[in-house]
Amino acid sequence: MTQRIAIVTGARQGLGYAATRELAKAGYKVILTARSLERAQQAAESLQKEGLDVEAAALDVAEDQSVDDFFQAYQKKYNRLDVLINNAGKIFEESTGHPLHLSSEIMAQAFNNNTLSAFRMCQKALPIMNAQGYGRIVNVSSGMGALNDMGGGYPAYRTSKAALNAVTRIMHHEARGDVKVNAVCPGWVRTDMGGNSAPRSIAEGIVGMLYLAQLPKDGPSGLFFRDKESIDW
């Protein structure tokens, strides 16, 4: 198989769905994943009706066994992996989440879903990419996780995204050949998570994701981006 293959997590709607569509339009076969296979299939079918090469798969990135099962099935079917977009993420604070009152349980849930999820996926994807000498990993982070601009509120989300940035740097140093690992901030986007008052459209939010997923050989690695520009960690 010579067609490039991409995996997008949390892809049944919002940024992940839009990125899936654009990668498929660019000629990739895209594995659209979601916790619910039924919902993943519904999303994939809507893109298949557009003539796009999209396949649905169940994947709960917050569970070790689910990630293991997914990659076992994947590697039985495909002999390559070119792009991984770790898009799945969630804000766990019910309100602003004051750091002096937020439970450690909520913090742990945020880390498992927003940080360890990408860590699990990178552990499986990076060896495949290193072996073939090519790959692009895009960790969807947030400016709220940037240490140089760290503020108050949403402590679980902020710290889990800051930790995701650290995972990005660590995995960058494990990459070999033409394999690149970067993080991206899509900005405050009008999605179910971002809300209707967000200033950016989904189309604007995926610009950086698509840019990093399709970097040329001389492109950057181990950096943090907003759109197509690197920003401070």
XYZ file of N, CA and C in Angstrom:
699
model
N 0.837 -1.194 0.000
C 0.000 0.000 0.000
C 0.878 1.253 0.000
N 0.635 2.138 -0.953
C 1.408 3.377 -1.036
C 0.608 4.598 -0.598
N -0.696 4.474 -0.510
C -1.522 5.586 -0.054
C -1.191 5.905 1.403
N -1.035 7.166 1.693
C -0.743 7.553 3.068
C -1.983 7.401 3.950
N -1.725 7.027 5.203
C -2.807 6.752 6.144
C -2.672 7.660 7.357
N -3.801 8.188 7.804
C -3.840 9.053 8.984
C -4.836 8.495 9.993
N -4.515 8.671 11.266
C -5.436 8.373 12.358
C -5.762 9.690 13.044
N -7.047 9.935 13.266
C -7.476 11.141 13.986
C -8.326 10.696 15.167
N -7.939 11.086 16.366
C -8.708 10.720 17.558
C -9.743 11.807 17.858
N -10.823 11.387 18.517
C -11.893 12.330 18.839
C -12.433 13.015 17.598
N -12.746 12.215 16.569
C -12.982 12.782 15.238
C -14.434 12.743 14.781
N -15.365 12.439 15.651
C -16.746 12.327 15.184
C -17.400 13.686 14.967
N -16.778 14.759 15.475
C -17.342 16.089 15.310
C -16.239 17.135 15.491
N -16.586 18.389 15.292
C -15.679 19.494 15.577
C -14.387 19.478 14.791
N -13.300 19.824 15.468
C -11.994 19.936 14.824
C -11.534 18.612 14.222
N -11.736 17.512 14.947
C -11.292 16.220 14.463
C -12.014 15.795 13.198
N -13.302 16.050 13.160
C -14.097 15.712 11.980
C -13.653 16.545 10.781
N -13.468 17.842 10.997
C -13.055 18.735 9.911
C -11.667 18.376 9.397
N -10.753 18.050 10.305
C -9.400 17.655 9.890
C -9.438 16.345 9.112
N -10.295 15.420 9.542
C -10.464 14.163 8.822
C -10.907 14.419 7.396
N -11.889 15.276 7.241
C -12.401 15.585 5.901
C -11.303 16.159 5.003
N -10.541 17.124 5.529
C -9.536 17.794 4.696
C -8.377 16.865 4.345
N -7.973 16.006 5.280
C -6.915 15.049 4.965
C -7.389 14.054 3.906
N -8.638 13.616 4.035
C -9.179 12.690 3.035
C -9.268 13.369 1.672
N -9.644 14.634 1.657
C -9.685 15.377 0.393
C -8.293 15.477 -0.225
N -7.266 15.496 0.642
C -5.881 15.588 0.160
C -5.328 14.239 -0.289
N -6.156 13.187 -0.211
C -5.738 11.884 -0.713
C -5.371 10.854 0.336
N -5.461 11.209 1.597
C -5.161 10.264 2.665
C -6.337 9.313 2.884
N -6.008 8.109 3.305
C -7.015 7.257 3.917
C -7.010 7.614 5.393
N -8.170 7.945 5.950
C -8.217 8.425 7.325
C -9.045 7.474 8.181
N -8.473 7.095 9.309
C -9.187 6.296 10.298
C -9.797 7.259 11.298
N -11.112 7.399 11.239
C -11.860 8.308 12.117
C -12.239 7.547 13.372
N -11.756 8.001 14.513
C -11.991 7.263 15.753
C -12.849 8.053 16.728
N -13.592 7.290 17.523
C -14.409 7.846 18.600
C -14.627 6.728 19.614
N -15.019 7.095 20.817
C -15.267 6.070 21.834
C -16.384 5.114 21.399
N -17.415 5.667 20.789
C -18.547 4.879 20.330
C -18.352 4.497 18.867
N -18.342 3.195 18.578
C -18.210 2.757 17.195
C -19.396 3.235 16.365
N -20.573 3.222 16.940
C -21.764 3.658 16.207
C -21.637 5.121 15.775
N -21.178 5.965 16.672
C -21.032 7.381 16.325
C -19.896 7.590 15.338
N -18.830 6.823 15.489
C -17.730 6.913 14.529
C -18.213 6.505 13.142
N -19.027 5.460 13.078
C -19.544 4.998 11.792
C -20.466 6.028 11.164
N -21.281 6.670 11.973
C -22.178 7.701 11.457
C -21.381 8.853 10.849
N -20.329 9.265 11.553
C -19.494 10.360 11.046
C -18.755 9.944 9.787
N -18.218 8.724 9.795
C -17.476 8.242 8.634
C -18.383 8.103 7.415
N -19.589 7.616 7.627
C -20.525 7.433 6.513
C -20.874 8.757 5.847
N -20.987 9.816 6.637
C -21.301 11.121 6.058
C -20.171 11.608 5.158
N -18.940 11.263 5.491
C -17.794 11.634 4.654
C -17.632 10.689 3.468
N -17.979 9.427 3.678
C -17.936 8.470 2.575
C -18.905 8.870 1.470
N -20.022 9.488 1.842
C -20.998 9.947 0.864
C -20.432 11.070 -0.014
N -19.358 11.718 0.483
C -18.678 12.743 -0.302
C -17.593 12.134 -1.186
N -17.521 10.799 -1.170
C -16.515 10.108 -1.967
C -15.155 10.045 -1.312
N -15.095 10.246 0.009
C -13.821 10.295 0.723
C -13.489 8.937 1.349
N -12.204 8.638 1.404
C -11.719 7.354 1.914
C -11.535 7.449 3.427
N -12.610 7.209 4.144
C -12.630 7.325 5.604
C -13.181 6.038 6.199
N -12.505 5.559 7.225
C -12.916 4.325 7.901
C -13.144 4.615 9.377
N -14.185 4.056 9.935
C -14.513 4.264 11.347
C -13.867 3.211 12.226
N -13.507 3.608 13.444
C -12.971 2.659 14.421
C -13.284 3.144 15.826
N -13.555 2.204 16.709
C -13.773 2.525 18.112
C -12.431 2.672 18.813
N -12.295 3.728 19.586
C -11.045 3.951 20.315
C -11.303 4.871 21.495
N -11.043 4.373 22.685
C -11.101 5.189 23.898
C -9.671 5.451 24.335
N -9.167 6.640 24.032
C -7.762 6.954 24.296
C -7.450 7.049 25.781
N -8.490 7.045 26.616
C -8.286 7.106 28.063
C -8.112 5.723 28.684
N -8.143 4.674 27.849
C -8.038 3.305 28.343
C -6.884 2.578 27.660
N -5.968 2.043 28.455
C -4.830 1.297 27.906
C -5.274 0.170 26.983
N -6.255 -0.619 27.442
C -6.674 -1.792 26.683
C -7.279 -1.401 25.343
N -8.042 -0.322 25.335
C -8.646 0.129 24.091
C -7.581 0.549 23.080
N -6.564 1.254 23.540
C -5.474 1.664 22.646
C -4.712 0.441 22.145
N -4.440 -0.511 23.048
C -3.747 -1.740 22.645
C -4.551 -2.497 21.592
N -5.853 -2.655 21.841
C -6.712 -3.394 20.914
C -6.785 -2.691 19.562
N -6.879 -1.385 19.599
C -6.960 -0.621 18.355
C -5.723 -0.847 17.494
N -4.554 -0.735 18.086
C -3.326 -0.874 17.299
C -3.075 -2.310 16.860
N -3.495 -3.270 17.652
C -3.370 -4.656 17.219
C -4.191 -4.892 15.958
N -5.414 -4.402 15.955
C -6.280 -4.548 14.786
C -5.742 -3.738 13.609
N -5.239 -2.551 13.905
C -4.720 -1.687 12.847
C -3.544 -2.336 12.127
N -2.599 -2.860 12.888
C -1.385 -3.411 12.286
C -1.628 -4.737 11.561
N -2.723 -5.400 11.872
C -3.086 -6.598 11.116
C -3.599 -6.216 9.726
N -4.126 -5.010 9.628
C -4.757 -4.570 8.376
C -3.860 -3.678 7.535
N -3.038 -2.853 8.200
C -2.234 -1.867 7.473
C -0.761 -2.010 7.826
N 0.091 -1.711 6.853
C 1.530 -1.862 7.062
C 2.241 -0.525 7.190
N 1.470 0.546 7.371
C 2.094 1.857 7.499
C 1.189 2.791 8.299
N 1.794 3.860 8.806
C 1.052 4.924 9.484
C 1.816 6.215 9.246
N 1.187 7.154 8.602
C 1.864 8.378 8.194
C 1.536 9.596 9.048
N 0.316 9.663 9.545
C -0.104 10.828 10.331
C -0.925 10.367 11.519
N -0.634 10.937 12.678
C -1.467 10.763 13.865
C -1.807 12.142 14.402
N -3.091 12.447 14.470
C -3.538 13.686 15.103
C -4.211 13.325 16.414
N -3.546 13.642 17.510
C -4.098 13.405 18.847
C -4.999 14.582 19.202
N -6.247 14.461 18.777
C -7.196 15.555 18.914
C -8.115 15.414 20.127
N -8.332 14.186 20.583
C -9.276 13.960 21.678
C -8.873 14.753 22.912
N -9.833 15.455 23.486
C -9.564 16.247 24.680
C -10.856 16.770 25.267
N -10.788 17.209 26.517
C -12.009 17.635 27.198
C -11.667 18.568 28.352
N -12.571 19.517 28.602
C -12.479 20.344 29.802
C -13.320 19.672 30.880
N -12.710 19.347 32.000
C -13.399 18.598 33.041
C -13.979 19.482 34.142
N -13.512 20.711 34.251
C -14.060 21.594 35.268
C -15.514 21.938 34.960
N -16.376 21.818 35.948
C -17.784 22.130 35.729
C -18.000 23.634 35.624
N -17.139 24.408 36.263
C -17.223 25.864 36.152
C -15.814 26.357 35.863
N -15.397 27.448 36.483
C -14.042 27.916 36.249
C -13.025 27.032 36.954
N -13.466 26.214 37.892
C -12.574 25.268 38.542
C -11.488 25.944 39.354
N -11.874 26.595 40.453
C -10.892 27.283 41.287
C -9.858 26.288 41.803
N -8.561 26.572 41.647
C -7.532 25.596 42.024
C -7.512 25.237 43.496
N -8.049 26.088 44.347
C -8.048 25.785 45.776
C -9.205 24.873 46.175
N -10.120 24.633 45.251
C -11.290 23.817 45.576
C -11.478 22.625 44.642
N -10.781 22.609 43.528
C -10.941 21.529 42.558
C -10.402 20.225 43.141
N -11.137 19.139 42.955
C -10.713 17.854 43.516
C -9.551 17.260 42.723
N -8.737 16.496 43.407
C -7.631 15.811 42.742
C -8.162 14.776 41.748
N -9.367 14.279 41.976
C -9.973 13.311 41.059
C -10.214 13.947 39.696
N -10.699 15.189 39.689
C -10.914 15.891 38.421
C -9.578 16.132 37.730
N -8.567 16.499 38.498
C -7.236 16.693 37.915
C -6.739 15.401 37.261
N -6.918 14.287 37.947
C -6.457 13.008 37.419
C -7.210 12.626 36.147
N -8.514 12.894 36.116
C -9.302 12.604 34.922
C -8.817 13.429 33.734
N -8.511 14.686 33.986
C -8.027 15.557 32.915
C -6.686 15.073 32.380
N -5.797 14.676 33.262
C -4.493 14.178 32.822
C -4.640 12.882 32.029
N -5.517 12.016 32.478
C -5.702 10.756 31.769
C -6.251 10.990 30.368
N -7.211 11.881 30.253
C -7.873 12.104 28.970
C -7.086 13.018 28.035
N -6.425 14.029 28.593
C -5.777 15.041 27.757
C -4.274 14.841 27.568
N -3.647 14.124 28.488
C -2.195 13.943 28.425
C -1.815 12.487 28.155
N -2.255 11.596 29.041
C -1.902 10.192 28.882
C -2.487 9.601 27.602
N -3.600 10.159 27.140
C -4.188 9.698 25.882
C -3.181 9.815 24.745
N -2.592 10.991 24.589
C -1.596 11.198 23.528
C -0.335 10.398 23.804
N 0.043 10.283 25.071
C 1.212 9.485 25.440
C 1.031 8.035 24.991
N -0.156 7.465 25.268
C -0.446 6.091 24.856
C -0.352 5.944 23.338
N -0.969 6.886 22.637
C -0.998 6.809 21.180
C 0.403 6.958 20.590
N 1.188 7.860 21.139
C 2.563 8.049 20.646
C 3.410 6.810 20.879
N 3.212 6.158 22.024
C 3.978 4.944 22.310
C 3.747 3.868 21.263
N 2.547 3.821 20.708
C 2.227 2.825 19.687
C 2.592 3.303 18.282
N 2.338 4.574 18.005
C 2.512 5.092 16.643
C 3.964 5.377 16.295
N 4.721 5.903 17.240
C 6.081 6.337 16.929
C 6.983 5.197 16.461
N 6.953 4.018 17.067
C 7.787 2.930 16.546
C 7.447 2.560 15.100
N 6.166 2.604 14.741
C 5.764 2.309 13.360
C 6.366 3.342 12.420
N 6.241 4.604 12.790
C 6.755 5.692 11.958
C 8.277 5.645 11.869
N 8.939 5.406 12.995
C 10.404 5.328 12.986
C 10.892 4.200 12.075
N 10.193 3.076 12.107
C 10.603 1.928 11.300
C 10.474 2.216 9.804
N 9.457 2.995 9.429
C 9.271 3.295 8.004
C 10.017 4.555 7.580
N 10.543 5.305 8.571
C 11.335 6.489 8.268
C 10.537 7.718 7.913
N 9.233 7.707 8.194
C 8.392 8.867 7.899
C 7.201 8.881 8.853
N 6.811 10.074 9.290
C 5.612 10.206 10.097
C 5.431 11.619 10.608
N 4.186 11.951 10.879
C 3.837 13.259 11.427
C 2.860 13.049 12.579
N 3.270 13.465 13.782
C 2.392 13.406 14.945
C 2.032 14.827 15.340
N 0.746 15.079 15.477
C 0.245 16.398 15.839
C -0.553 16.270 17.136
N -0.059 16.869 18.201
C -0.756 16.871 19.479
C -1.542 18.167 19.612
N -2.859 18.055 19.677
C -3.705 19.243 19.756
C -3.725 19.723 21.204
N -3.017 20.802 21.436
C -2.853 21.362 22.770
C -3.710 22.622 22.901
N -3.249 23.583 23.670
C -3.997 24.815 23.887
C -3.055 25.898 24.393
N -3.339 27.127 23.997
C -2.590 28.245 24.554
C -2.786 28.367 26.054
N -3.864 27.780 26.563
C -4.099 27.790 28.008
C -3.076 26.930 28.741
N -2.351 26.098 27.992
C -1.317 25.280 28.605
C 0.079 25.843 28.451
N 0.183 27.024 27.858
C 1.500 27.639 27.676
C 1.988 28.228 28.995
N 3.148 27.795 29.452
C 3.659 28.247 30.748
C 3.982 29.737 30.753
N 4.436 30.258 29.618
C 4.826 31.670 29.588
C 3.618 32.588 29.710
N 2.415 32.043 29.495
C 1.203 32.857 29.564
C 0.171 32.213 30.484
N 0.653 31.401 31.430
C -0.254 30.654 32.300
C -1.031 31.601 33.204
N -2.351 31.405 33.247
C -3.196 32.229 34.097
C -3.984 31.379 35.065
N -4.974 31.970 35.697
C -5.816 31.254 36.635
C -7.011 30.638 35.934
N -7.783 29.873 36.686
C -8.953 29.229 36.128
C -8.608 27.983 35.333
N -9.540 27.060 35.297
C -9.395 25.813 34.555
C -8.050 25.122 34.832
N -7.703 24.903 36.103
C -6.388 24.338 36.422
C -6.179 22.935 35.866
N -7.224 22.107 35.831
C -7.061 20.746 35.320
C -6.763 20.776 33.827
N -7.502 21.580 33.100
C -7.288 21.681 31.652
C -5.929 22.288 31.351
N -5.615 23.369 32.047
C -4.338 24.049 31.789
C -3.146 23.131 32.053
N -3.131 22.485 33.206
C -1.967 21.668 33.557
C -1.872 20.423 32.684
N -3.025 19.862 32.300
C -2.982 18.675 31.441
C -2.466 19.024 30.050
N -2.780 20.227 29.573
C -2.267 20.646 28.267
C -0.791 21.047 28.355
N -0.381 21.616 29.470
C 1.044 21.896 29.658
C 1.833 20.590 29.664
N 1.268 19.582 30.318
C 1.919 18.266 30.336
C 1.929 17.640 28.939
N 0.889 17.872 28.159
C 0.864 17.382 26.778
C 1.992 18.020 25.967
N 2.253 19.278 26.223
C 3.380 19.927 25.550
C 4.696 19.258 25.919
N 4.822 18.854 27.188
C 6.030 18.145 27.612
C 6.131 16.789 26.912
N 5.012 16.089 26.778
C 4.995 14.823 26.040
C 5.457 15.040 24.605
N 5.030 16.141 24.013
C 5.433 16.464 22.642
C 6.942 16.575 22.533
N 7.545 17.292 23.460
C 9.000 17.453 23.435
C 9.713 16.119 23.647
N 9.224 15.328 24.573
C 9.840 14.030 24.866
C 9.768 13.111 23.652
N 8.599 13.046 23.016
C 8.438 12.179 21.858
C 9.218 12.698 20.654
N 9.357 13.992 20.553
C 10.194 14.572 19.494
C 11.614 14.025 19.566
N 12.132 13.884 20.769
C 13.500 13.383 20.936
C 13.613 11.883 20.686
N 12.478 11.195 20.603
C 12.483 9.762 20.281
C 12.244 9.514 18.802
N 11.935 10.558 18.055
C 11.649 10.408 16.624
C 12.937 10.178 15.847
N 12.846 9.380 14.800
C 13.992 9.055 13.956
C 13.634 9.276 12.490
N 14.642 9.574 11.698
C 14.402 9.781 10.276
C 13.509 10.996 10.041
N 12.659 10.891 9.038
C 11.755 11.989 8.700
C 10.445 11.854 9.476
N 10.591 11.822 10.796
C 9.431 11.742 11.686
C 9.406 13.006 12.530
N 8.272 13.670 12.559
C 8.163 14.956 13.252
C 7.012 14.920 14.244
N 7.271 15.501 15.408
C 6.274 15.550 16.474
C 6.134 16.996 16.926
N 4.940 17.544 16.787
C 4.689 18.930 17.167
C 3.369 19.053 17.920
N 3.215 20.164 18.597
C 1.955 20.499 19.272
C 1.352 21.717 18.594
N 0.028 21.839 18.681
C -0.652 22.962 18.049
C -1.774 23.473 18.940
N -1.917 24.772 18.960
C -3.048 25.426 19.619
C -4.021 25.873 18.533
N -5.214 25.287 18.462
C -6.169 25.707 17.435
C -6.844 27.031 17.746
N -6.635 27.546 18.966
C -7.309 28.764 19.391
C -8.681 28.455 19.971
N -9.401 29.510 20.331
C -10.745 29.353 20.890
C -11.718 29.240 19.722
N -12.237 28.042 19.511
C -12.987 27.713 18.296
C -14.449 27.416 18.639
N -15.320 27.751 17.722
C -16.750 27.504 17.890
C -17.069 26.028 17.677
N -16.878 25.257 18.736
C -17.221 23.832 18.749
C -18.112 23.600 19.963
N -18.508 22.342 20.188
C -19.286 22.037 21.385
C -18.518 22.410 22.638
N -17.206 22.205 22.630
C -16.385 22.541 23.796
C -16.124 24.040 23.874
N -15.863 24.678 22.739
C -15.529 26.098 22.739
C -16.720 27.013 22.913
N -17.903 26.547 22.491
C -19.110 27.358 22.621
C -19.317 28.295 21.437
N -20.527 28.829 21.357
C -20.898 29.681 20.230
C -20.254 31.051 20.260
N -19.762 31.478 21.415
C -19.171 32.818 21.516
C -17.690 32.843 21.146
N -17.119 31.697 20.841
C -15.702 31.632 20.464
C -15.463 32.433 19.183
N -14.317 33.113 19.084
C -14.073 33.988 17.936
C -13.633 33.287 16.659
N -13.188 32.038 16.757
C -12.624 31.371 15.591
C -13.561 30.292 15.052
N -13.570 30.151 13.738
C -14.341 29.093 13.096
C -13.553 27.783 13.137
N -14.249 26.690 12.872
C -13.577 25.398 12.801
C -12.549 25.400 11.670
N -12.901 26.023 10.550
C -11.967 26.094 9.422
C -10.677 26.791 9.820
N -10.786 27.837 10.633
C -9.585 28.531 11.109
C -8.832 27.665 12.110
N -9.562 26.934 12.925
C -8.938 26.127 13.969
C -8.092 24.979 13.451
N -8.436 24.442 12.290
C -7.699 23.275 11.784
C -6.505 23.651 10.908
N -6.288 24.931 10.667
C -5.179 25.351 9.787
C -3.845 24.792 10.278
N -3.564 24.980 11.560
C -2.299 24.502 12.109
C -2.212 22.990 12.154
N -3.330 22.333 12.421
C -3.347 20.873 12.471
C -2.976 20.290 11.112
N -3.571 20.842 10.058
C -3.302 20.341 8.712
C -1.892 20.681 8.253
N -1.426 21.861 8.632
C -0.062 22.271 8.283
C 0.959 21.301 8.863
N 0.813 20.971 10.138
C 1.768 20.087 10.799
C 1.624 18.637 10.338
N 0.425 18.249 9.955
C 0.203 16.879 9.481
C 0.848 16.633 8.124
N 1.111 17.710 7.387
C 1.631 17.565 6.022
C 2.956 18.308 5.821
N 3.727 18.421 6.881
C 5.002 19.127 6.798
C 5.938 18.482 5.771
N 6.698 19.300 5.062
C 7.727 18.746 4.172
C 8.898 18.215 4.988
N 9.824 17.561 4.311
C 10.961 16.932 4.991
C 11.788 17.933 5.785
N 11.890 19.169 5.305
C 12.681 20.178 6.003
C 11.849 20.965 7.008
N 10.650 20.480 7.314
C 9.787 21.163 8.266
C 10.248 20.986 9.707
N 9.677 21.753 10.632
C 10.101 21.748 12.031
C 9.571 20.544 12.811
N 10.207 20.298 13.938
C 9.742 19.267 14.865
C 10.072 19.699 16.283
N 9.233 19.262 17.223
C 9.456 19.571 18.626
C 9.046 20.974 19.017
N 8.121 21.586 18.250
C 7.717 22.960 18.508
C 6.214 23.052 18.770
N 5.799 24.237 19.186
C 4.418 24.550 19.544
C 3.928 25.602 18.558
N 2.783 25.347 17.939
C 2.294 26.229 16.877
C 0.895 26.752 17.152
N 0.625 27.931 16.608
C -0.730 28.426 16.408
C -0.832 28.755 14.935
N -1.768 28.139 14.261
C -1.837 28.226 12.803
C -0.510 27.722 12.224
N 0.201 28.536 11.469
C 1.453 28.071 10.863
C 2.677 28.747 11.483
N 2.485 29.367 12.642
C 3.574 30.078 13.298
C 3.895 29.447 14.635
N 5.177 29.278 14.927
C 5.572 28.733 16.222
C 5.342 29.760 17.322
N 4.954 29.271 18.489
C 4.706 30.139 19.639
C 5.490 29.610 20.825
N 5.599 30.415 21.875
C 6.356 30.030 23.052
C 5.613 28.950 23.845
N 6.411 28.084 24.466
C 5.832 27.049 25.328
C 5.276 27.656 26.610
